GROMACS .gro file of C-alpha atoms in nm:
model
  145
    1MET     CA    1   0.052  -2.140  -1.563
    2THR     CA    2  -0.091  -2.077  -1.907
    3GLY     CA    3  -0.396  -2.163  -2.110
    4VAL     CA    4  -0.677  -2.238  -1.869
    5GLY     CA    5  -0.434  -2.363  -1.610
    6GLU     CA    6  -0.336  -2.687  -1.777
    7ILE     CA    7   0.019  -2.588  -1.880
    8LEU     CA    8   0.278  -2.533  -1.608
    9LEU     CA    9   0.613  -2.376  -1.687
   10PRO     CA   10   0.909  -2.320  -1.452
   11LEU     CA   11   0.976  -1.968  -1.326
   12HIS     CA   12   1.308  -1.837  -1.204
   13LEU     CA   13   1.197  -1.601  -0.930
   14PRO     CA   14   1.434  -1.396  -0.720
   15GLU     CA   15   1.373  -1.398  -0.347
   16LEU     CA   16   1.067  -1.175  -0.311
   17PRO     CA   17   1.009  -1.026   0.037
   18CYS     CA   18   0.636  -1.041   0.106
   19VAL     CA   19   0.359  -1.006   0.357
   20MET     CA   20   0.067  -1.247   0.343
   21VAL     CA   21  -0.261  -1.165   0.516
   22ASN     CA   22  -0.580  -1.363   0.566
   23PRO     CA   23  -0.871  -1.183   0.734
   24ARG     CA   24  -0.992  -1.515   0.879
   25VAL     CA   25  -1.322  -1.507   0.694
   26PRO     CA   26  -1.458  -1.788   0.478
   27VAL     CA   27  -1.470  -1.742   0.102
   28ALA     CA   28  -1.611  -2.033  -0.095
   29THR     CA   29  -1.445  -2.071  -0.434
   30LYS     CA   30  -1.779  -2.166  -0.591
   31ASP     CA   31  -1.929  -1.837  -0.471
   32VAL     CA   32  -1.640  -1.638  -0.618
   33PHE     CA   33  -1.677  -1.810  -0.955
   34ALA     CA   34  -2.054  -1.753  -0.943
   35ALA     CA   35  -1.988  -1.382  -0.880
   36LEU     CA   36  -1.751  -1.379  -1.179
   37GLY     CA   37  -2.063  -1.434  -1.389
   38LEU     CA   38  -1.935  -1.673  -1.654
   39ARG     CA   39  -2.178  -1.910  -1.818
   40ASN     CA   40  -2.106  -2.281  -1.797
   41GLY     CA   41  -1.799  -2.351  -2.014
   42GLU     CA   42  -1.730  -1.982  -2.088
   43LEU     CA   43  -1.369  -1.862  -2.057
   44LEU     CA   44  -1.221  -1.520  -1.989
   45VAL     CA   45  -0.924  -1.595  -2.214
   46GLY     CA   46  -0.920  -1.629  -2.587
   47VAL     CA   47  -0.666  -1.691  -2.860
   48THR     CA   48  -0.538  -1.333  -2.849
   49ASP     CA   49  -0.487  -1.359  -2.472
   50VAL     CA   50  -0.268  -1.665  -2.518
   51ILE     CA   51  -0.076  -1.512  -2.808
   52GLN     CA   52  -0.019  -1.191  -2.611
   53ALA     CA   53   0.055  -1.368  -2.280
   54ALA     CA   54   0.314  -1.214  -2.051
   55ALA     CA   55   0.675  -1.304  -2.116
   56TRP     CA   56   0.817  -1.364  -1.771
   57PRO     CA   57   1.162  -1.228  -1.684
   58ASP     CA   58   1.464  -1.449  -1.736
   59LYS     CA   59   1.667  -1.614  -1.464
   60GLY     CA   60   1.860  -1.352  -1.265
   61ALA     CA   61   1.603  -1.075  -1.322
   62SER     CA   62   1.557  -0.826  -1.040
   63ILE     CA   63   1.258  -0.781  -0.809
   64ALA     CA   64   1.178  -0.461  -0.999
   65ASP     CA   65   1.173  -0.652  -1.331
   66TRP     CA   66   0.930  -0.905  -1.186
   67VAL     CA   67   0.705  -0.641  -1.031
   68GLU     CA   68   0.683  -0.451  -1.361
   69GLU     CA   69   0.580  -0.767  -1.543
   70LEU     CA   70   0.334  -0.871  -1.271
   71LYS     CA   71   0.168  -0.530  -1.294
   72THR     CA   72   0.065  -0.617  -1.650
   73VAL     CA   73  -0.148  -0.914  -1.542
   74ALA     CA   74  -0.429  -0.944  -1.290
   75ASN     CA   75  -0.623  -1.196  -1.087
   76ASP     CA   76  -0.964  -1.204  -1.256
   77LEU     CA   77  -1.116  -1.340  -0.935
   78GLU     CA   78  -1.016  -1.040  -0.720
   79ALA     CA   79  -1.319  -0.817  -0.795
   80PRO     CA   80  -1.581  -1.094  -0.759
   81ALA     CA   81  -1.414  -1.218  -0.440
   82MET     CA   82  -1.438  -0.867  -0.293
   83ARG     CA   83  -1.810  -0.864  -0.377
   84VAL     CA   84  -1.850  -1.198  -0.197
   85GLN     CA   85  -1.632  -1.095   0.099
   86PRO     CA   86  -1.563  -0.720   0.136
   87ALA     CA   87  -1.294  -0.789   0.400
   88ILE     CA   88  -1.065  -0.881   0.107
   89GLY     CA   89  -1.080  -0.519  -0.009
   90GLU     CA   90  -0.986  -0.403   0.340
   91VAL     CA   91  -0.685  -0.637   0.340
   92LEU     CA   92  -0.571  -0.514  -0.001
   93SER     CA   93  -0.610  -0.152   0.108
   94ALA     CA   94  -0.399  -0.214   0.418
   95LEU     CA   95  -0.130  -0.389   0.215
   96ARG     CA   96  -0.125  -0.123  -0.058
   97ALA     CA   97  -0.091   0.149   0.206
   98SER     CA   98   0.210  -0.027   0.361
   99GLU     CA   99   0.536   0.162   0.328
  100GLY     CA  100   0.760  -0.009   0.075
  101ALA     CA  101   0.487  -0.225  -0.085
  102VAL     CA  102   0.546  -0.247  -0.460
  103LEU     CA  103   0.253  -0.474  -0.551
  104ALA     CA  104  -0.048  -0.616  -0.363
  105ARG     CA  105  -0.285  -0.882  -0.491
  106MET     CA  106  -0.526  -1.149  -0.379
  107SER     CA  107  -0.406  -1.510  -0.401
  108GLY     CA  108  -0.626  -1.753  -0.592
  109SER     CA  109  -0.994  -1.710  -0.512
  110GLY     CA  110  -0.924  -1.552  -0.171
  111ALA     CA  111  -0.926  -1.465   0.104
  112THR     CA  112  -0.547  -1.463   0.146
  113CYS     CA  113  -0.376  -1.158  -0.005
  114PHE     CA  114  -0.010  -1.067  -0.037
  115ALA     CA  115   0.214  -0.768  -0.095
  116LEU     CA  116   0.561  -0.776  -0.245
  117PHE     CA  117   0.841  -0.555  -0.116
  118SER     CA  118   1.187  -0.467  -0.245
  119ASP     CA  119   1.332  -0.503   0.103
  120ALA     CA  120   1.277  -0.768   0.373
  121GLY     CA  121   1.295  -0.504   0.647
  122ASP     CA  122   1.007  -0.311   0.489
  123ALA     CA  123   0.806  -0.634   0.468
  124GLU     CA  124   0.865  -0.712   0.835
  125ARG     CA  125   0.771  -0.357   0.945
  126ALA     CA  126   0.459  -0.369   0.728
  127ALA     CA  127   0.358  -0.702   0.882
  128GLN     CA  128   0.401  -0.560   1.231
  129LYS     CA  129   0.183  -0.258   1.147
  130VAL     CA  130  -0.092  -0.464   0.979
  131ARG     CA  131  -0.086  -0.707   1.273
  132ALA     CA  132  -0.115  -0.419   1.524
  133ASP     CA  133  -0.393  -0.249   1.326
  134HIS     CA  134  -0.586  -0.573   1.265
  135PRO     CA  135  -0.512  -0.822   1.545
  136GLN     CA  136  -0.792  -1.051   1.425
  137TRP     CA  137  -0.617  -1.113   1.090
  138TRP     CA  138  -0.352  -1.378   1.024
  139VAL     CA  139  -0.037  -1.193   0.911
  140HIS     CA  140   0.298  -1.339   0.803
  141ALA     CA  141   0.614  -1.177   0.665
  142GLY     CA  142   0.832  -1.405   0.457
  143THR     CA  143   0.994  -1.467   0.122
  144LEU     CA  144   0.853  -1.608  -0.199
  145SER     CA  145   1.092  -1.775  -0.438
   0.00000   0.00000   0.00000
């Protein structure tokens, strides 16, 4: 997705082992955007952001290639969402501490977060540990592609 979300382009993702976690707490999108602090009609992106937008890896690129590129971009809603619902920060900390996690981020405006792994076995073990440590959270190991 580019621009302000109006342009969709195909991606050629490899199979990305992941763990998704939702702390089962409500997070209203309107509250997250309010916490972002933009004035009505204000954007976080400008012409230079579009010109310097990430160039996604080509078809056949490795998980490592994708992770390196994803590390160069962020979810601008992550910090305000954590202010609205601190449990999101706890989820991200648990995911980032998971053995084998190569990247952890919040999805959309929250509260679901995910971690990417190089290996499906690491993802499954991480999910089991997060589930055991936080039985009240929804936890799922799977594959994004």
